Amino acid sequence: MTHTHDLSAQALAAAVRVRDLSPVEIVDHYLERIERVNPQVGAYVTVTGELAREQAARAEKRVMDTADPATLPPLHGVPVPVKDLNMVTGVRVTLGSKVFNELTGFADDNVVVLLREAGSVLLGKTSTPEFGLPCYTENAVAPPARTPWDRSRSAGGSSGGAAAAVAAGLAPVAQGSDGGGSIRIPSSVCGLFGIKPTRGRISQGPIVPDLFGLSTNGPIARTVRDAALLLDVMAVPVPGDLYRAPAADGTFLGYADRPPGRLKIARSIEPAVPGAAVHPDCVAAYEAATELLVELGHEVVDLPPVFGPDLVPHFELLWGVMATLTPVPPEGEHLLQPLTRWLRERGDATSAPDLLRAHAQLQAACRTAFPVMNEYDAILHPTLAQPPAPIGYFHDQEPAENFERQKHFTPFCAAYNISGQPAVNVPLHWTEPDANGRSLPIGIMLAGRLGGEGTLISLAAQLEEARPWIDRKPDLWDA
């Protein structure tokens, strides 16, 4: 029997247009499911049930009133949750912090406006760690976000709640954001397809600055086509943004139906982070992906060294400074998580000349790396160096050890936030079942040229067709 949450976002939108499903029915299904299943995975920090039903009722009326359903917007009546780092007017926004536990959104982020204009319905806000800083989602506001594949393990971060929602069937797709891997990390540990777009593809405005260009919004989905559709919706330039991505040739959804042709793909499994070791399961995923790419006719070669360990301290310095950008009143400082306080202290101790020197060094490294990387249509890495981590593996440590463990867990992702290149997680691999019969998802990462999301989407769609993952579902999917 097919349930509403079995359907892709595309299928839901199509069912709404032909009146097979009503937006109200869809929202009621998801809200009932969230009430039962969310306590097990910690996906949502705030559920906007009343607002969702109001939006669904308006969407249903528009369906009934329209003379031509083809004119309805692309996500009409489709639920899309928003990460709790993003503002929605009139909706609670905590930023994953007890400091802002009672804050109500006073503006709409640009990406929220675009999602609304596309006809989507807001089910709620998905959980995030404090200020989106760590690669796991454990905070003082809500229960930890857990991967539905093994609920003793983290859903990753910082878009951990978004990924947990999609992987548990609590949303068909979700909006996330990625400043150092925060879409790709949770997509890997939750068995999903996620896209970190090219720098400047999606607006960070109007409140969040994009000074360093590390962070971007992006889609998390179960299928390549759903992610491409969501990217099309969100990828609208907005005046005032500091960066602008190269224009795409057609829609991103269209790329999912374009054969990629024979590509030249480089690969690397050498972490830039000193001391990071790649787990055998992640090596196996990387090697299996290589074999599949060759089998599909692509040329795969080893990538010459481009980003080395000398960049790690510069990225760490920027990360500490970014931790200071969220204003915290003095009387609220004691409510911050230990890791957040530690990062902010490092950021506050950074001088302006040191910050500019670090930024300049990262830009210089990119100028040296781009001529090498641009020789290839895509670059393959493991997404992570380790399988999904247990709850508390990072969070229960002192800040310095916590941060060191995070670096060793995710040594491949941040390079593409530094360079601004697009990168995707592809859920091609699962571990062998353990004694409890659980298999864990292990993602592989593909990065592309600046503006090259279309090539990555075409290639990922080809991989999805060759090794479908849509029928892989965690045990609570049919709960």
mmCIF file of C-alpha atoms in Angstrom, residues 230-476:
data_model
loop_
_atom_site.group_PDB
_atom_site.id
_atom_site.type_symbol
_atom_site.label_atom_id
_atom_site.label_comp_id
_atom_site.label_asym_id
_atom_site.label_seq_id
_atom_site.Cartn_x
_atom_site.Cartn_y
_atom_site.Cartn_z
ATOM 1 C CA LEU A 230 13.813 22.553 -4.915
ATOM 2 C CA LEU A 231 17.067 24.119 -6.145
ATOM 3 C CA ASP A 232 15.219 25.685 -9.081
ATOM 4 C CA VAL A 233 12.756 27.245 -6.643
ATOM 5 C CA MET A 234 15.430 28.663 -4.335
ATOM 6 C CA ALA A 235 17.998 29.764 -6.941
ATOM 7 C CA VAL A 236 16.740 33.281 -7.674
ATOM 8 C CA PRO A 237 19.252 36.170 -7.467
ATOM 9 C CA VAL A 238 18.327 38.936 -5.040
ATOM 10 C CA PRO A 239 19.742 42.489 -5.193
ATOM 11 C CA GLY A 240 22.227 43.164 -2.423
ATOM 12 C CA ASP A 241 23.774 39.708 -2.341
ATOM 13 C CA LEU A 242 27.559 39.901 -2.296
ATOM 14 C CA TYR A 243 28.101 36.961 -4.658
ATOM 15 C CA ARG A 244 26.427 35.870 -7.893
ATOM 16 C CA ALA A 245 26.768 32.376 -9.385
ATOM 17 C CA PRO A 246 27.154 31.849 -13.155
ATOM 18 C CA ALA A 247 23.777 31.519 -14.874
ATOM 19 C CA ALA A 248 22.538 27.977 -15.450
ATOM 20 C CA ASP A 249 21.720 26.613 -18.902
ATOM 21 C CA GLY A 250 18.043 25.826 -18.401
ATOM 22 C CA THR A 251 16.456 24.424 -15.265
ATOM 23 C CA PHE A 252 18.251 22.176 -12.800
ATOM 24 C CA LEU A 253 15.338 19.742 -12.992
ATOM 25 C CA GLY A 254 15.953 19.567 -16.735
ATOM 26 C CA TYR A 255 19.526 18.442 -16.082
ATOM 27 C CA ALA A 256 18.212 15.368 -14.256
ATOM 28 C CA ASP A 257 16.870 14.134 -17.608
ATOM 29 C CA ARG A 258 20.030 14.948 -19.560
ATOM 30 C CA PRO A 259 22.564 12.123 -19.980
ATOM 31 C CA PRO A 260 25.873 13.431 -18.620
ATOM 32 C CA GLY A 261 27.942 12.006 -21.469
ATOM 33 C CA ARG A 262 31.402 10.598 -20.825
ATOM 34 C CA LEU A 263 32.965 12.662 -18.034
ATOM 35 C CA LYS A 264 36.500 13.025 -16.790
ATOM 36 C CA ILE A 265 36.340 12.545 -13.043
ATOM 37 C CA ALA A 266 39.166 12.948 -10.553
ATOM 38 C CA ARG A 267 39.156 11.231 -7.190
ATOM 39 C CA SER A 268 40.929 11.673 -3.857
ATOM 40 C CA ILE A 269 40.681 9.965 -0.477
ATOM 41 C CA GLU A 270 43.509 11.895 1.188
ATOM 42 C CA PRO A 271 42.127 14.065 4.040
ATOM 43 C CA ALA A 272 43.485 17.595 4.338
ATOM 44 C CA VAL A 273 43.023 17.458 8.121
ATOM 45 C CA PRO A 274 46.155 16.152 9.888
ATOM 46 C CA GLY A 275 45.530 12.920 11.769
ATOM 47 C CA ALA A 276 42.207 12.137 10.096
ATOM 48 C CA ALA A 277 41.853 8.472 9.121
ATOM 49 C CA VAL A 278 39.260 7.150 6.686
ATOM 50 C CA HIS A 279 37.170 4.285 8.074
ATOM 51 C CA PRO A 280 37.078 1.044 6.003
ATOM 52 C CA ASP A 281 33.326 1.473 5.369
ATOM 53 C CA CYS A 282 33.973 4.912 3.871
ATOM 54 C CA VAL A 283 36.837 3.525 1.796
ATOM 55 C CA ALA A 284 34.512 0.778 0.545
ATOM 56 C CA ALA A 285 31.887 3.350 -0.484
ATOM 57 C CA TYR A 286 34.521 5.389 -2.318
ATOM 58 C CA GLU A 287 35.926 2.374 -4.175
ATOM 59 C CA ALA A 288 32.462 1.077 -5.079
ATOM 60 C CA ALA A 289 31.534 4.500 -6.459
ATOM 61 C CA THR A 290 34.720 4.527 -8.520
ATOM 62 C CA GLU A 291 33.882 1.118 -9.979
ATOM 63 C CA LEU A 292 30.356 2.229 -10.826
ATOM 64 C CA LEU A 293 31.566 5.408 -12.537
ATOM 65 C CA VAL A 294 33.990 3.395 -14.660
ATOM 66 C CA GLU A 295 31.263 0.854 -15.429
ATOM 67 C CA LEU A 296 29.066 3.727 -16.670
ATOM 68 C CA GLY A 297 31.804 4.767 -19.097
ATOM 69 C CA HIS A 298 33.445 7.659 -17.268
ATOM 70 C CA GLU A 299 37.181 8.208 -17.069
ATOM 71 C CA VAL A 300 38.346 8.212 -13.434
ATOM 72 C CA VAL A 301 41.839 9.365 -12.474
ATOM 73 C CA ASP A 302 43.554 10.361 -9.236
ATOM 74 C CA LEU A 303 43.402 14.033 -8.288
ATOM 75 C CA PRO A 304 46.746 15.783 -7.801
ATOM 76 C CA PRO A 305 47.074 17.464 -4.385
ATOM 77 C CA VAL A 306 45.209 20.791 -4.356
ATOM 78 C CA PHE A 307 44.163 21.653 -0.769
ATOM 79 C CA GLY A 308 46.630 20.805 2.004
ATOM 80 C CA PRO A 309 46.733 20.877 5.807
ATOM 81 C CA ASP A 310 48.104 24.431 5.772
ATOM 82 C CA LEU A 311 44.564 25.703 5.018
ATOM 83 C CA VAL A 312 42.988 24.144 8.110
ATOM 84 C CA PRO A 313 44.099 26.846 10.601
ATOM 85 C CA HIS A 314 42.842 29.594 8.275
ATOM 86 C CA PHE A 315 39.418 27.943 8.005
ATOM 87 C CA GLU A 316 39.303 27.456 11.785
ATOM 88 C CA LEU A 317 40.049 31.150 12.278
ATOM 89 C CA LEU A 318 37.167 32.120 9.965
ATOM 90 C CA TRP A 319 34.854 29.680 11.728
ATOM 91 C CA GLY A 320 35.603 31.273 15.091
ATOM 92 C CA VAL A 321 34.925 34.740 13.713
ATOM 93 C CA MET A 322 31.659 33.571 12.135
ATOM 94 C CA ALA A 323 30.593 32.293 15.569
ATOM 95 C CA THR A 324 30.667 35.900 16.814
ATOM 96 C CA LEU A 325 28.295 37.249 14.140
ATOM 97 C CA THR A 326 25.144 36.312 16.069
ATOM 98 C CA PRO A 327 24.563 39.068 18.632
ATOM 99 C CA VAL A 328 24.150 37.689 22.163
ATOM 100 C CA PRO A 329 23.161 40.018 25.022
ATOM 101 C CA PRO A 330 25.627 39.936 27.939
ATOM 102 C CA GLU A 331 22.964 38.517 30.256
ATOM 103 C CA GLY A 332 22.524 35.593 27.840
ATOM 104 C CA GLU A 333 26.172 34.545 27.486
ATOM 105 C CA HIS A 334 25.899 31.958 30.288
ATOM 106 C CA LEU A 335 23.165 30.148 28.325
ATOM 107 C CA LEU A 336 25.487 29.385 25.405
ATOM 108 C CA GLN A 337 26.804 25.866 24.819
ATOM 109 C CA PRO A 338 30.456 25.304 25.886
ATOM 110 C CA LEU A 339 31.570 24.778 22.268
ATOM 111 C CA THR A 340 29.855 28.006 21.155
ATOM 112 C CA ARG A 341 31.506 30.016 23.943
ATOM 113 C CA TRP A 342 34.898 28.500 23.078
ATOM 114 C CA LEU A 343 34.529 29.345 19.381
ATOM 115 C CA ARG A 344 33.317 32.882 20.123
ATOM 116 C CA GLU A 345 36.267 33.468 22.464
ATOM 117 C CA ARG A 346 38.611 32.440 19.661
ATOM 118 C CA GLY A 347 36.753 34.695 17.243
ATOM 119 C CA ASP A 348 36.786 37.675 19.613
ATOM 120 C CA ALA A 349 40.538 37.248 20.076
ATOM 121 C CA THR A 350 41.164 37.441 16.313
ATOM 122 C CA SER A 351 42.465 40.781 15.075
ATOM 123 C CA ALA A 352 41.257 42.347 11.845
ATOM 124 C CA PRO A 353 44.695 41.936 10.169
ATOM 125 C CA ASP A 354 44.760 38.240 11.150
ATOM 126 C CA LEU A 355 41.280 37.741 9.712
ATOM 127 C CA LEU A 356 42.185 39.445 6.447
ATOM 128 C CA ARG A 357 45.412 37.456 6.167
ATOM 129 C CA ALA A 358 43.532 34.169 6.672
ATOM 130 C CA HIS A 359 40.933 35.139 4.072
ATOM 131 C CA ALA A 360 43.702 36.146 1.656
ATOM 132 C CA GLN A 361 45.526 32.847 2.157
ATOM 133 C CA LEU A 362 42.370 30.891 1.393
ATOM 134 C CA GLN A 363 41.769 32.931 -1.766
ATOM 135 C CA ALA A 364 45.376 32.409 -2.870
ATOM 136 C CA ALA A 365 44.997 28.657 -2.360
ATOM 137 C CA CYS A 366 41.858 28.633 -4.517
ATOM 138 C CA ARG A 367 43.622 30.530 -7.298
ATOM 139 C CA THR A 368 46.291 27.832 -7.342
ATOM 140 C CA ALA A 369 43.788 24.970 -7.114
ATOM 141 C CA PHE A 370 41.227 26.038 -9.722
ATOM 142 C CA PRO A 371 43.439 25.503 -12.805
ATOM 143 C CA VAL A 372 43.989 21.924 -11.614
ATOM 144 C CA MET A 373 40.400 21.166 -10.584
ATOM 145 C CA ASN A 374 38.895 22.750 -13.695
ATOM 146 C CA GLU A 375 40.524 20.017 -15.781
ATOM 147 C CA TYR A 376 37.818 17.662 -14.481
ATOM 148 C CA ASP A 377 34.043 17.547 -14.839
ATOM 149 C CA ALA A 378 33.654 16.273 -11.274
ATOM 150 C CA ILE A 379 35.745 15.280 -8.258
ATOM 151 C CA LEU A 380 34.961 12.242 -6.092
ATOM 152 C CA HIS A 381 35.634 11.932 -2.342
ATOM 153 C CA PRO A 382 34.086 10.102 0.582
ATOM 154 C CA THR A 383 31.590 12.543 2.083
ATOM 155 C CA LEU A 384 32.761 11.675 5.604
ATOM 156 C CA ALA A 385 35.746 9.856 7.067
ATOM 157 C CA GLN A 386 33.622 7.861 9.525
ATOM 158 C CA PRO A 387 30.179 6.206 9.667
ATOM 159 C CA PRO A 388 27.358 7.978 11.548
ATOM 160 C CA ALA A 389 28.545 8.921 15.043
ATOM 161 C CA PRO A 390 26.791 7.991 18.302
ATOM 162 C CA ILE A 391 24.784 10.654 20.109
ATOM 163 C CA GLY A 392 27.173 12.440 22.491
ATOM 164 C CA TYR A 393 30.332 11.412 20.611
ATOM 165 C CA PHE A 394 31.142 15.087 19.995
ATOM 166 C CA HIS A 395 28.811 16.924 22.352
ATOM 167 C CA ASP A 396 29.920 15.248 25.586
ATOM 168 C CA GLN A 397 33.567 16.282 25.152
ATOM 169 C CA GLU A 398 35.400 19.412 26.235
ATOM 170 C CA PRO A 399 35.282 22.026 23.435
ATOM 171 C CA ALA A 400 38.832 21.517 22.116
ATOM 172 C CA GLU A 401 38.395 17.724 21.907
ATOM 173 C CA ASN A 402 34.871 18.157 20.505
ATOM 174 C CA PHE A 403 36.178 20.359 17.699
ATOM 175 C CA GLU A 404 39.087 18.011 16.966
ATOM 176 C CA ARG A 405 36.705 15.071 16.646
ATOM 177 C CA GLN A 406 34.511 17.051 14.263
ATOM 178 C CA LYS A 407 37.513 17.841 12.052
ATOM 179 C CA HIS A 408 38.453 14.159 11.883
ATOM 180 C CA PHE A 409 34.849 13.176 11.142
ATOM 181 C CA THR A 410 34.405 15.554 8.197
ATOM 182 C CA PRO A 411 37.797 16.369 6.622
ATOM 183 C CA PHE A 412 36.560 16.555 2.997
ATOM 184 C CA CYS A 413 33.540 18.894 2.985
ATOM 185 C CA ALA A 414 34.829 22.337 3.987
ATOM 186 C CA ALA A 415 37.240 22.662 1.055
ATOM 187 C CA TYR A 416 34.276 23.288 -1.243
ATOM 188 C CA ASN A 417 32.835 25.938 1.057
ATOM 189 C CA ILE A 418 36.202 27.678 0.841
ATOM 190 C CA SER A 419 36.289 27.423 -2.969
ATOM 191 C CA GLY A 420 32.547 28.057 -3.450
ATOM 192 C CA GLN A 421 32.189 25.070 -5.778
ATOM 193 C CA PRO A 422 28.989 23.016 -5.837
ATOM 194 C CA ALA A 423 29.090 19.608 -4.167
ATOM 195 C CA VAL A 424 26.534 16.872 -3.584
ATOM 196 C CA ASN A 425 26.136 13.857 -1.344
ATOM 197 C CA VAL A 426 25.005 10.727 -3.193
ATOM 198 C CA PRO A 427 23.615 7.891 -1.009
ATOM 199 C CA LEU A 428 25.104 4.953 -2.891
ATOM 200 C CA HIS A 429 26.401 2.741 -0.090
ATOM 201 C CA TRP A 430 25.135 1.052 3.078
ATOM 202 C CA THR A 431 27.173 -0.982 5.548
ATOM 203 C CA GLU A 432 26.664 -4.687 6.098
ATOM 204 C CA PRO A 433 23.937 -5.322 8.732
ATOM 205 C CA ASP A 434 25.163 -5.394 12.327
ATOM 206 C CA ALA A 435 24.056 -7.818 15.044
ATOM 207 C CA ASN A 436 20.776 -5.900 15.332
ATOM 208 C CA GLY A 437 20.184 -6.041 11.581
ATOM 209 C CA ARG A 438 20.935 -2.331 11.110
ATOM 210 C CA SER A 439 22.725 -1.045 8.018
ATOM 211 C CA LEU A 440 24.124 2.488 8.059
ATOM 212 C CA PRO A 441 24.190 4.821 5.043
ATOM 213 C CA ILE A 442 27.632 5.924 3.829
ATOM 214 C CA GLY A 443 27.563 8.744 1.266
ATOM 215 C CA ILE A 444 30.011 9.729 -1.428
ATOM 216 C CA MET A 445 30.640 13.337 -2.430
ATOM 217 C CA LEU A 446 30.924 14.731 -5.926
ATOM 218 C CA ALA A 447 32.155 18.302 -6.425
ATOM 219 C CA GLY A 448 31.970 20.271 -9.654
ATOM 220 C CA ARG A 449 33.236 23.392 -11.359
ATOM 221 C CA LEU A 450 31.867 26.768 -10.254
ATOM 222 C CA GLY A 451 28.365 26.950 -11.698
ATOM 223 C CA GLY A 452 28.466 23.220 -12.445
ATOM 224 C CA GLU A 453 25.443 22.015 -10.464
ATOM 225 C CA GLY A 454 23.831 20.851 -13.708
ATOM 226 C CA THR A 455 26.632 18.400 -14.464
ATOM 227 C CA LEU A 456 26.508 17.045 -10.900
ATOM 228 C CA ILE A 457 22.724 16.605 -11.131
ATOM 229 C CA SER A 458 22.986 14.788 -14.484
ATOM 230 C CA LEU A 459 25.699 12.513 -13.125
ATOM 231 C CA ALA A 460 23.862 11.860 -9.853
ATOM 232 C CA ALA A 461 20.660 11.014 -11.755
ATOM 233 C CA GLN A 462 22.634 8.505 -13.801
ATOM 234 C CA LEU A 463 24.024 6.959 -10.599
ATOM 235 C CA GLU A 464 20.537 6.897 -9.073
ATOM 236 C CA GLU A 465 19.198 5.034 -12.103
ATOM 237 C CA ALA A 466 22.074 2.543 -12.008
ATOM 238 C CA ARG A 467 21.920 1.921 -8.246
ATOM 239 C CA PRO A 468 18.470 3.080 -7.028
ATOM 240 C CA TRP A 469 18.245 3.913 -3.348
ATOM 241 C CA ILE A 470 14.618 5.055 -3.080
ATOM 242 C CA ASP A 471 13.404 1.650 -1.843
ATOM 243 C CA ARG A 472 15.885 1.677 1.049
ATOM 244 C CA LYS A 473 13.912 2.854 4.072
ATOM 245 C CA PRO A 474 14.594 2.788 7.813
ATOM 246 C CA ASP A 475 12.519 0.497 10.003
ATOM 247 C CA LEU A 476 10.265 3.299 11.273
#
